[in-house]
Coordinates of C-alpha atoms and ligand atoms in Angstrom, one line a residue:
X29 CA 85.8 113.3 58.6
X30 CA 85.8 117.1 59.1
X31 CA 85.3 117.0 62.9
X32 CA 88.7 115.3 63.2
X33 CA 90.6 117.5 60.8
X34 CA 93.3 119.5 62.6
X35 CA 93.6 123.1 61.5
X36 CA 97.0 124.5 60.9
X37 CA 98.1 127.6 62.8
X38 CA 100.1 130.0 60.8
X39 CA 102.4 130.9 63.7
X40 CA 104.3 127.7 64.3
X41 CA 105.6 125.6 61.4
X42 CA 104.4 122.1 61.0
X43 CA 106.6 119.1 60.3
X44 CA 109.4 119.8 62.8
X45 CA 110.7 117.0 65.0
X46 CA 108.6 117.3 68.1
X47 CA 109.2 115.9 71.6
X48 CA 107.0 115.7 74.6
X49 CA 108.7 114.4 77.7
X50 CA 107.0 113.5 81.0
X51 CA 109.1 113.5 84.1
X52 CA 107.0 111.2 86.2
X53 CA 106.7 112.5 89.8
X54 CA 108.7 115.7 89.3
X55 CA 106.9 118.5 91.1
X56 CA 107.8 122.2 91.5
X57 CA 107.4 122.5 95.2
X58 CA 107.3 125.7 97.2
X59 CA 109.3 124.1 100.0
X60 CA 112.9 123.9 98.7
X61 CA 114.9 122.4 101.6
X62 CA 117.2 119.4 101.7
X63 CA 114.2 117.0 101.6
X64 CA 113.1 118.3 98.2
X65 CA 115.0 115.9 95.9
X66 CA 114.3 118.1 92.9
X67 CA 115.5 121.4 94.3
X68 CA 118.3 120.1 96.4
X69 CA 119.9 118.1 93.6
X70 CA 122.0 119.8 91.0
X71 CA 119.9 119.9 87.8
X72 CA 121.8 122.2 85.4
X73 CA 119.5 121.3 82.5
X74 CA 116.2 122.0 84.3
X75 CA 117.7 125.2 85.8
X76 CA 118.7 126.6 82.5
X77 CA 115.5 125.7 80.7
X78 CA 113.3 127.1 83.5
X79 CA 115.3 130.4 83.5
X80 CA 114.2 131.2 80.0
X81 CA 111.7 134.1 80.2
X82 CA 108.2 133.2 79.1
X83 CA 109.0 129.6 78.4
X84 CA 108.6 128.1 81.9
X85 CA 105.5 128.0 84.0
X86 CA 103.8 125.5 86.3
X87 CA 100.3 124.0 86.1
X88 CA 98.1 122.3 88.6
X89 CA 98.3 118.5 88.7
X90 CA 96.0 117.6 91.6
X91 CA 92.5 117.8 92.9
X92 CA 89.7 119.1 90.7
X93 CA 92.3 120.3 88.1
X94 CA 92.6 116.6 87.2
X95 CA 89.0 115.5 87.9
X96 CA 89.5 114.4 91.6
X97 CA 87.0 115.2 94.3
X98 CA 88.9 117.8 96.5
X99 CA 92.0 119.9 96.6
X100 CA 93.3 117.6 99.3
X101 CA 93.6 114.8 96.6
X102 CA 97.1 114.5 95.3
X103 CA 97.5 113.9 91.6
X104 CA 98.6 110.5 90.2
X105 CA 99.7 109.1 86.9
X106 CA 96.4 107.8 85.8
X107 CA 94.5 111.1 86.1
X108 CA 97.6 113.1 85.1
X109 CA 98.2 111.2 81.9
X110 CA 94.4 111.0 81.1
X111 CA 94.4 114.8 81.3
X112 CA 97.7 115.2 79.3
X113 CA 96.5 112.8 76.7
X114 CA 93.0 114.2 76.2
X115 CA 93.2 118.0 76.9
X116 CA 90.0 117.7 78.8
X117 CA 88.8 117.9 82.4
X118 CA 87.3 114.5 83.1
X119 CA 85.5 113.4 86.3
X120 CA 87.7 110.6 87.5
X121 CA 87.0 107.3 89.2
X122 CA 87.3 108.6 92.8
X123 CA 84.6 111.2 92.1
X124 CA 82.4 108.9 90.0
X125 CA 82.3 106.3 92.7
X126 CA 81.6 108.9 95.4
X127 CA 78.6 110.0 93.4
X128 CA 77.4 106.5 92.6
X129 CA 77.4 105.8 96.4
X130 CA 75.6 109.0 97.2
X131 CA 72.9 108.5 94.6
X132 CA 72.8 104.7 95.3
X133 CA 73.3 104.1 91.6
X134 CA 76.1 101.7 92.6
X135 CA 73.5 99.4 94.1
X136 CA 71.0 99.6 91.2
X137 CA 73.0 98.7 88.1
X138 CA 73.8 95.4 86.3
X139 CA 77.0 94.9 88.1
X140 CA 75.4 94.9 91.5
X141 CA 72.6 92.6 90.3
X142 CA 75.3 90.2 89.1
X143 CA 77.1 89.9 92.4
X144 CA 73.8 89.9 94.4
X145 CA 73.1 86.5 93.0
X146 CA 75.5 85.2 95.6
X147 CA 73.9 87.0 98.5
X148 CA 71.5 84.3 99.6
X149 CA 73.5 81.1 99.7
X150 CA 77.1 82.3 99.1
X151 CA 79.8 84.7 100.1
X152 CA 80.6 88.2 98.8
X153 CA 84.4 88.7 98.6
X154 CA 85.7 92.2 98.3
X155 CA 89.4 92.6 97.3
X156 CA 90.7 96.2 97.8
X157 CA 93.7 98.4 98.5
X158 CA 93.0 99.3 102.1
X159 CA 93.8 103.0 102.6
X160 CA 92.5 106.4 102.1
X161 CA 95.1 107.3 99.5
X162 CA 92.4 108.0 96.9
X163 CA 94.7 107.0 94.1
X164 CA 93.5 103.4 93.5
X165 CA 90.8 103.2 96.1
X166 CA 89.4 104.8 99.2
X167 CA 88.4 103.0 102.4
X168 CA 85.1 104.8 102.8
X169 CA 84.0 103.5 99.4
X170 CA 84.7 99.9 100.2
X171 CA 83.0 100.4 103.6
X172 CA 79.9 101.8 101.8
X173 CA 80.0 98.8 99.4
X174 CA 80.0 96.1 102.0
X175 CA 77.5 97.9 104.2
X176 CA 75.2 98.5 101.2
X177 CA 75.5 94.9 100.2
X178 CA 74.6 93.7 103.7
X179 CA 71.6 96.0 103.7
X180 CA 70.6 94.5 100.4
X181 CA 70.8 90.9 101.6
X182 CA 74.5 89.8 101.6
X183 CA 74.8 87.3 104.5
X184 CA 78.4 86.5 104.4
X185 CA 81.2 88.9 103.5
X186 CA 85.0 88.4 103.3
X187 CA 87.4 91.3 102.9
X188 CA 90.7 90.7 101.2
X189 CA 93.1 93.5 101.8
X190 CA 96.2 95.0 100.0
X191 CA 98.3 97.0 102.4
X192 CA 99.3 100.4 101.1
X193 CA 102.2 102.5 102.5
X194 CA 102.7 104.0 99.0
X195 CA 99.9 106.5 98.6
X196 CA 99.8 106.9 102.4
X197 CA 102.6 106.8 105.0
X198 CA 104.3 103.5 105.8
X199 CA 103.0 101.8 109.0
X200 CA 99.4 103.1 108.6
X201 CA 98.2 99.7 107.5
X202 CA 97.5 98.8 111.1
X203 CA 95.1 101.8 111.5
X204 CA 93.3 100.9 108.3
X205 CA 93.0 97.3 109.4
X206 CA 91.5 98.4 112.7
X207 CA 89.1 100.7 110.8
X208 CA 88.1 97.8 108.6
X209 CA 87.6 95.6 111.6
X210 CA 85.1 98.2 113.0
X211 CA 83.2 97.9 109.8
X212 CA 83.2 94.1 110.2
X213 CA 81.6 94.6 113.6
X214 CA 79.0 96.8 112.1
X215 CA 78.2 94.1 109.6
X216 CA 78.0 91.5 112.3
X217 CA 75.5 93.7 114.1
X218 CA 73.4 93.6 111.0
X219 CA 73.4 89.8 111.1
X220 CA 76.1 89.4 108.5
X221 CA 78.9 87.0 108.9
X222 CA 81.9 89.2 108.1
X223 CA 85.7 89.3 108.6
X224 CA 89.0 90.0 107.0
X225 CA 90.1 86.9 105.1
X226 CA 93.5 87.5 103.5
X227 CA 96.0 90.1 102.6
X228 CA 99.5 91.2 101.8
X229 CA 101.6 94.2 100.6
X230 CA 100.4 95.8 97.4
X231 CA 103.9 95.6 95.8
X232 CA 104.1 91.9 96.7
X233 CA 100.8 90.5 95.7
X234 CA 97.9 91.2 93.3
X235 CA 98.6 94.8 92.2
X236 CA 101.2 94.3 89.4
X237 CA 100.8 96.5 86.4
X238 CA 101.6 96.3 82.7
X239 CA 102.6 92.7 83.1
X240 CA 105.8 93.6 84.8
X241 CA 105.6 90.6 87.1
X242 CA 102.8 88.1 86.8
X243 CA 104.2 86.2 89.7
X244 CA 102.8 88.9 92.0
X245 CA 99.3 88.3 90.6
X246 CA 99.7 84.6 91.0
X247 CA 100.6 85.0 94.6
X248 CA 97.6 87.2 95.1
X249 CA 95.3 84.8 93.3
X250 CA 96.4 81.9 95.6
X251 CA 96.1 84.1 98.7
X252 CA 92.6 85.7 98.0
X253 CA 91.0 83.0 95.9
X254 CA 92.5 79.7 97.0
X255 CA 93.1 80.6 100.6
X256 CA 96.8 79.6 100.4
X257 CA 99.7 81.7 101.6
X258 CA 103.0 81.2 103.4
X259 CA 101.6 82.8 106.5
X260 CA 98.5 82.1 108.4
X261 CA 97.0 83.9 111.4
X262 CA 93.7 84.0 113.2
X263 CA 93.7 87.8 113.4
X264 CA 94.7 90.2 110.7
X265 CA 96.0 93.0 112.9
X266 CA 98.2 90.7 114.9
X267 CA 99.3 89.0 111.7
X268 CA 100.5 92.2 110.0
X269 CA 102.2 93.4 113.2
X270 CA 104.1 90.1 113.3
X271 CA 105.0 90.1 109.6
X272 CA 106.2 93.7 109.9
X273 CA 108.5 93.1 112.8
X274 CA 109.6 89.5 112.2
X275 CA 111.8 89.7 109.2
X276 CA 115.2 91.3 108.6
X277 CA 115.0 93.8 107.0
X278 CA 111.5 94.6 108.3
X279 CA 109.1 94.9 105.4
X280 CA 107.3 98.2 104.8
X281 CA 103.5 97.9 104.3
X282 CA 103.9 97.8 100.5
X283 CA 106.0 94.6 100.8
X284 CA 104.4 92.7 103.6
X285 CA 104.3 88.9 102.7
X286 CA 101.0 87.3 101.8
X287 CA 98.8 85.9 104.6
X288 CA 95.6 84.1 105.0
X289 CA 93.3 84.2 108.0
X290 CA 92.3 80.8 109.3
X291 CA 89.8 79.5 111.8
X292 CA 90.4 77.4 115.0
X293 CA 91.0 74.3 112.8
X294 CA 93.5 76.0 110.6
X295 CA 91.1 76.3 107.6
X296 CA 91.1 79.5 105.6
X297 CA 88.0 81.6 106.4
X298 CA 87.7 83.1 103.0
X299 CA 88.5 80.6 100.2
X300 CA 86.4 81.4 97.1
X301 CA 84.0 78.6 96.1
X302 CA 81.6 78.0 93.2
X303 CA 78.7 80.5 93.3
X304 CA 80.5 83.2 95.4
X305 CA 80.7 86.8 94.3
X306 CA 84.1 88.6 93.9
X307 CA 84.5 92.3 93.6
X308 CA 87.7 94.2 92.9
X309 CA 87.0 97.4 94.7
X310 CA 89.7 99.6 93.3
X311 CA 88.7 102.3 90.8
X312 CA 92.0 102.8 89.1
X313 CA 92.8 100.7 86.1
X314 CA 96.5 99.8 85.7
X315 CA 97.0 97.6 88.7
X316 CA 93.6 95.8 88.4
X317 CA 93.9 94.6 84.8
X318 CA 95.9 91.5 85.4
X319 CA 93.9 90.2 88.4
X320 CA 90.7 90.9 86.4
X321 CA 91.9 88.7 83.6
X322 CA 92.9 86.0 86.1
X323 CA 89.4 86.1 87.6
X324 CA 87.4 86.5 84.3
X325 CA 89.1 84.8 81.4
X326 CA 88.3 81.2 80.7
X327 CA 91.2 81.2 78.3
X328 CA 94.1 82.3 80.5
X329 CA 97.7 81.2 80.4
X330 CA 99.7 83.9 82.3
X331 CA 100.0 81.5 85.2
X332 CA 98.5 78.2 86.2
X333 CA 95.3 78.5 88.2
X334 CA 95.1 75.4 90.2
X335 CA 91.4 76.0 90.6
X336 CA 89.2 78.5 88.9
X337 CA 85.9 78.6 90.9
X338 CA 82.8 79.7 89.1
X339 CA 82.2 83.2 90.5
X340 CA 80.1 86.2 90.0
X341 CA 82.9 88.7 89.3
X342 CA 82.6 92.4 89.0
X343 CA 85.1 95.3 89.0
X344 CA 84.2 98.6 90.8
X345 CA 84.9 100.1 87.4
X346 CA 85.9 99.0 83.9
X347 CA 89.6 98.8 83.8
X348 CA 90.2 98.5 80.1
X349 CA 87.9 100.1 77.6
X350 CA 89.3 98.3 74.6
X351 CA 89.0 94.9 76.1
X352 CA 85.8 95.6 77.9
X353 CA 87.4 94.3 81.1
X354 CA 85.8 93.3 83.3
X355 CA 82.5 92.6 81.8
X356 CA 80.5 93.5 84.9
X357 CA 81.2 96.7 86.8
X358 CA 79.5 98.6 89.6
X359 CA 80.1 102.1 88.4
X360 CA 80.5 103.4 84.9
X361 CA 84.1 104.5 84.1
X362 CA 84.8 107.9 82.6
X363 CA 84.5 107.9 78.9
X364 CA 87.5 109.7 77.4
X365 CA 87.0 110.6 73.8
X366 CA 88.8 112.9 71.3
X367 CA 92.2 112.1 72.7
X368 CA 95.5 113.6 71.4
X369 CA 96.5 110.2 69.9
X370 CA 93.3 109.7 68.0
X371 CA 93.6 113.2 66.5
X372 CA 97.2 112.5 65.5
X373 CA 96.2 109.2 63.9
X374 CA 93.2 110.6 62.1
X375 CA 95.3 113.3 60.6
X376 CA 98.0 110.9 59.4
X377 CA 100.6 112.1 61.9
X378 CA 103.1 109.5 63.1
X379 CA 103.6 108.9 66.8
X380 CA 106.4 107.2 68.7
X381 CA 105.7 106.5 72.4
X382 CA 108.2 104.9 74.8
X383 CA 108.8 104.3 78.5
X384 CA 109.9 101.4 80.6
X385 CA 107.4 98.8 81.7
X386 CA 106.4 100.5 85.0
X387 CA 105.3 103.6 83.1
X388 CA 104.8 102.2 79.6
X389 CA 101.0 102.1 79.9
X390 CA 101.1 105.7 81.2
X391 CA 102.2 107.1 77.8
X392 CA 100.1 104.7 75.8
X393 CA 97.1 103.3 77.7
X394 CA 96.4 106.2 80.1
X395 CA 97.4 108.8 77.5
X396 CA 94.9 107.2 75.1
X397 CA 92.0 107.4 77.5
X398 CA 92.5 103.9 79.1
X399 CA 92.6 102.0 75.8
X400 CA 95.1 99.2 75.4
X401 CA 95.3 99.1 71.6
X402 CA 96.3 101.5 68.8
X403 CA 94.1 104.0 66.9
X404 CA 96.1 103.2 63.7
X405 CA 98.8 100.7 64.1
X406 CA 100.5 101.8 60.9
X407 CA 101.0 105.3 62.4
X408 CA 101.8 104.5 66.0
X409 CA 105.0 102.9 67.3
X410 CA 105.0 102.0 71.0
X411 CA 108.2 100.8 72.5
X412 CA 108.4 99.2 76.0
X413 CA 111.8 98.9 77.7
X414 CA 111.5 96.1 80.3
X415 CA 111.8 97.4 83.8
X416 CA 113.9 95.5 86.4
X417 CA 111.7 93.1 88.4
X418 CA 111.9 91.7 91.9
X419 CA 113.7 94.7 93.4
X420 CA 112.7 97.9 95.1
X421 CA 113.8 100.7 92.9
X422 CA 116.0 102.5 95.5
X423 CA 118.6 99.9 94.8
X424 CA 118.7 100.7 91.1
X425 CA 117.5 104.4 91.0
X426 CA 118.7 104.9 87.4
X427 CA 116.0 102.5 86.3
X428 CA 115.9 102.5 82.5
X429 CA 116.4 106.3 82.0
X430 CA 119.5 105.7 79.8
X431 CA 117.6 103.3 77.5
X432 CA 114.5 105.4 77.3
X433 CA 116.6 108.5 76.4
X434 CA 118.5 106.5 73.7
X435 CA 115.2 105.3 72.2
X436 CA 113.8 108.9 72.2
X437 CA 117.0 110.2 70.6
X438 CA 116.9 107.5 67.9
X439 CA 113.2 108.2 67.2
X440 CA 113.8 111.9 66.8
X441 CA 116.8 111.4 64.6
X442 CA 115.0 108.8 62.4
X443 CA 112.7 111.4 60.9
X444 CA 110.0 108.8 60.9
X445 CA 107.8 110.5 63.5
X446 CA 105.9 113.7 63.9
X447 CA 105.4 113.3 67.6
X448 CA 107.8 111.6 70.0
X449 CA 106.5 111.0 73.5
X450 CA 108.4 109.6 76.4
X451 CA 108.1 109.2 80.1
X452 CA 111.0 108.9 82.6
X453 CA 109.8 106.7 85.4
X454 CA 112.5 107.1 88.0
X455 CA 111.7 110.3 89.9
X456 CA 108.3 108.8 90.8
X457 CA 109.2 105.1 91.3
X458 CA 112.2 105.8 93.4
X459 CA 110.3 108.6 95.2
X460 CA 107.8 105.9 96.3
X461 CA 110.5 104.0 98.2
X462 CA 110.9 107.0 100.5
X463 CA 114.7 106.9 100.0
X464 CA 115.9 110.5 99.7
X465 CA 119.5 109.7 98.5
X466 CA 118.3 107.3 95.8
X467 CA 115.6 109.7 94.7
X468 CA 118.3 112.5 94.3
X469 CA 120.2 110.1 92.1
X470 CA 117.1 109.5 90.0
X471 CA 116.5 113.2 89.6
X472 CA 120.1 113.9 88.6
X473 CA 120.2 111.2 85.9
X474 CA 116.8 112.3 84.7
X475 CA 118.0 115.9 84.3
X476 CA 121.1 114.7 82.3
X477 CA 118.9 112.6 80.0
X478 CA 116.6 115.6 79.4
X479 CA 119.7 117.6 78.4
X480 CA 120.5 114.9 75.8
X481 CA 117.1 115.0 74.4
X482 CA 116.9 118.8 74.3
X483 CA 120.3 118.8 72.5
X484 CA 119.0 116.4 70.0
X485 CA 115.9 118.5 69.4
X486 CA 118.0 121.6 68.9
X487 CA 120.4 119.9 66.5
X488 CA 117.4 118.8 64.4
X489 CA 115.7 122.2 64.4
X490 CA 112.8 120.7 66.5
X491 CA 110.5 121.8 69.3
X492 CA 110.0 120.3 72.7
X493 CA 107.6 120.4 75.7
X494 CA 108.8 119.0 79.0
X495 CA 106.3 118.5 81.8
X496 CA 105.4 116.1 84.6
X497 CA 102.2 114.3 85.7
X498 CA 102.3 115.0 89.5
X499 CA 104.7 115.7 92.3
X500 CA 106.6 113.1 94.3
X501 CA 110.4 113.5 94.3
X502 CA 109.9 117.1 95.4
X503 CA 109.1 116.2 98.9
X504 CA 110.6 113.1 100.6
X505 CA 109.6 113.8 104.3
X506 CA 106.4 113.9 106.2
X507 CA 105.9 117.3 107.8
X508 CA 104.3 119.0 110.7
X509 CA 101.2 120.6 109.1
X510 CA 101.8 124.0 110.6
X511 CA 105.6 124.4 110.9
X512 CA 106.4 122.3 107.8
X513 CA 109.3 120.9 109.8
X514 CA 110.1 117.2 109.3
X515 CA 107.9 114.9 111.4
X516 CA 109.9 112.4 113.5
X517 CA 109.4 108.9 114.6
X518 CA 108.8 109.3 118.3
X519 CA 110.7 106.1 119.2
X520 CA 113.8 106.5 117.0
X521 CA 113.8 110.3 116.5
X522 CA 114.4 109.7 112.8
X523 CA 112.6 111.6 110.1
X524 CA 109.5 110.0 108.7
X525 CA 109.8 109.3 105.0
X526 CA 107.1 110.5 102.6
X527 CA 106.5 107.8 100.0
X528 CA 103.5 109.3 98.4
X529 CA 102.9 111.9 95.7
X530 CA 102.7 115.6 96.6
X531 CA 100.2 118.3 95.9
X532 CA 102.8 120.4 94.1
X533 CA 102.2 121.9 90.7
X534 CA 104.3 120.6 87.9
X535 CA 106.6 122.4 85.4
X536 CA 105.9 123.0 81.8
X537 CA 109.0 124.0 79.7
X538 CA 108.9 124.7 76.0
X539 CA 111.6 125.5 73.5
X540 CA 113.8 124.1 70.8
X541 CA 115.7 125.7 67.9
X542 CA 112.6 125.2 65.7
X543 CA 110.3 127.3 67.9
X544 CA 109.8 130.8 66.6
X545 CA 111.3 133.4 68.9
X546 CA 108.1 135.2 69.9
X547 CA 106.4 132.1 71.2
X548 CA 105.9 132.5 74.9
X549 CA 103.3 131.4 77.5
X550 CA 100.3 133.7 77.7
X551 CA 99.9 135.9 80.7
X552 CA 97.2 134.8 83.2
X553 CA 95.6 131.3 83.1
X554 CA 96.6 131.1 86.7
X555 CA 94.4 128.1 87.3
X556 CA 95.6 126.1 84.3
X557 CA 96.1 122.4 84.9
X558 CA 97.5 119.5 83.0
X559 CA 94.6 119.5 80.5
X560 CA 95.8 122.9 79.3
X561 CA 99.1 121.3 78.2
X562 CA 97.6 119.2 75.4
X563 CA 96.3 122.1 73.3
X564 CA 99.8 123.6 73.8
X565 CA 101.3 120.4 72.4
X566 CA 99.0 120.6 69.3
X567 CA 100.0 124.3 68.9
X568 CA 103.7 123.4 69.1
X569 CA 103.1 120.8 66.4
X570 CA 101.6 123.5 64.2
X571 CA 97.9 122.9 64.8
X572 CA 95.1 124.7 66.5
X573 CA 93.7 123.4 69.8
X574 CA 90.8 121.0 68.9
X575 CA 87.4 122.1 70.0
X576 CA 86.3 121.0 73.4
X577 CA 89.8 120.9 74.8
X578 CA 91.1 123.2 77.5
X579 CA 92.7 126.4 76.4
X580 CA 96.4 126.3 75.2
X581 CA 99.0 127.9 77.4
X582 CA 100.6 129.8 74.4
Ligands
3PG22 C1 101.4 103.4 92.2 O1 100.5 102.8 91.6 O2 102.6 103.1 92.0 C2 101.0 104.5 93.0 O3 99.9 104.3 93.8 C3 100.8 105.8 92.3 O4 101.8 106.1 91.4 P1 101.6 106.6 89.9 O5 100.3 107.3 89.9 O6 102.7 107.5 89.7 O7 101.6 105.4 89.0
CO23 CO1 103.7 107.4 91.5

């Protein structure tokens, strides 16, 4: 198959040990004050590597550079790893759904016809992350979906909400619930019986990923589908306010306990019954796969479903290309072809990929264009180090960086692989807790582990590329838009934590004792983004950039 054959370059030797290392959530932010957990933490390794002339630069990791609608859209791990793994600019879920709403294609396809079967006599249930974070979902899209469904005959709609506080500031769940309630009023004005039916924090129910904790999904299933949760309220806004203030410590939006909305008699208003339609209205894949299986698979054993109503189920998008999951979707997912991993496999090159559970799918599933399998199992070794479960990562900010590093070192030394790929999860996962001190610890350990890997590559005469997928740890405080000073909580006077990703560009560092001396980044390419990194990786492994990929940085 000629179209897959990689062409050798004559500049960089092939067959050297090669490492690509993703520092998840490590941005190179212009603002370098005490709230930048990257620049304010001693990082001797990063400092030394980034001081090497011509072997350090940054690339864009947000907005249109990674297929997102606008330059206000921060990057995230899905789009970042899709770009890094494919070398191509791909229109991503957020943008595809916007377009499908604009053109009304969303309401004309198979998926919509499937759910519309419930409109006459049954209920349409929409389960979504309620925020405008734009990482997993966007409020205006779920609003368009329910309004469009009502216009097309849906008579009863129930909204099941996941509270964010992770892609948007903590505490904003109340505003989003109020916004959603306004939409419910609009629906009622159209003659549709509509209300919020259940909910909970996104890190407590429903949105687990990579099978880290099925218990979360079970809680979500019971809450949204069976109408059973430890807390019941008659009003969602009052309910969430109560849950956020009642407990000690007070839960952030992400961790709000599960609740169900009940009527005057105490019966759940949104239990799913035979014949109902259920839509998962997030576009991003990782945190929707498990719930999709729980809703769709007849043969399902990850937890016991007390009841499994016969429903018309659809996802906003397809979440797993390999599994064809879910079967029915409202919008076509991006089709990502000619990925880095497929090229390596087709050319007989051996890959080792490793991270801990929370990011394992990032360097495999996302890297491979949202495919859960292997291209050639004989050539690919994927190692998952189990992440801690049931804790917030600020209490264990090292996460599994030690173990990931050790696995990477071993893989490099083994001589069994042509391409060793790892991801350090902790700058991002700890960054999402908003805890500055813990995030600094994550950054410090990550830096030390990179040093160990770089030392190993140098000992072996190898080559490395170190990069990141998006910013996060590089800004831990919400800021005044103009002055950039920390924004304060008006009541307590304390700084408001920033739990989300940032818009910062990310570093690309190349080197290794096997890299010929003259190899440097090209001048120019000011607008380069993450997709330009992949061709660079191929070059560093001794091959030309495949056709159709973005230009290499060297
Ligand atoms: C999450 O899913 O944890 C956040 O919404 C985004 O983080 P990630 O893109 O780094 O996974
Ligand atoms: Co993140």
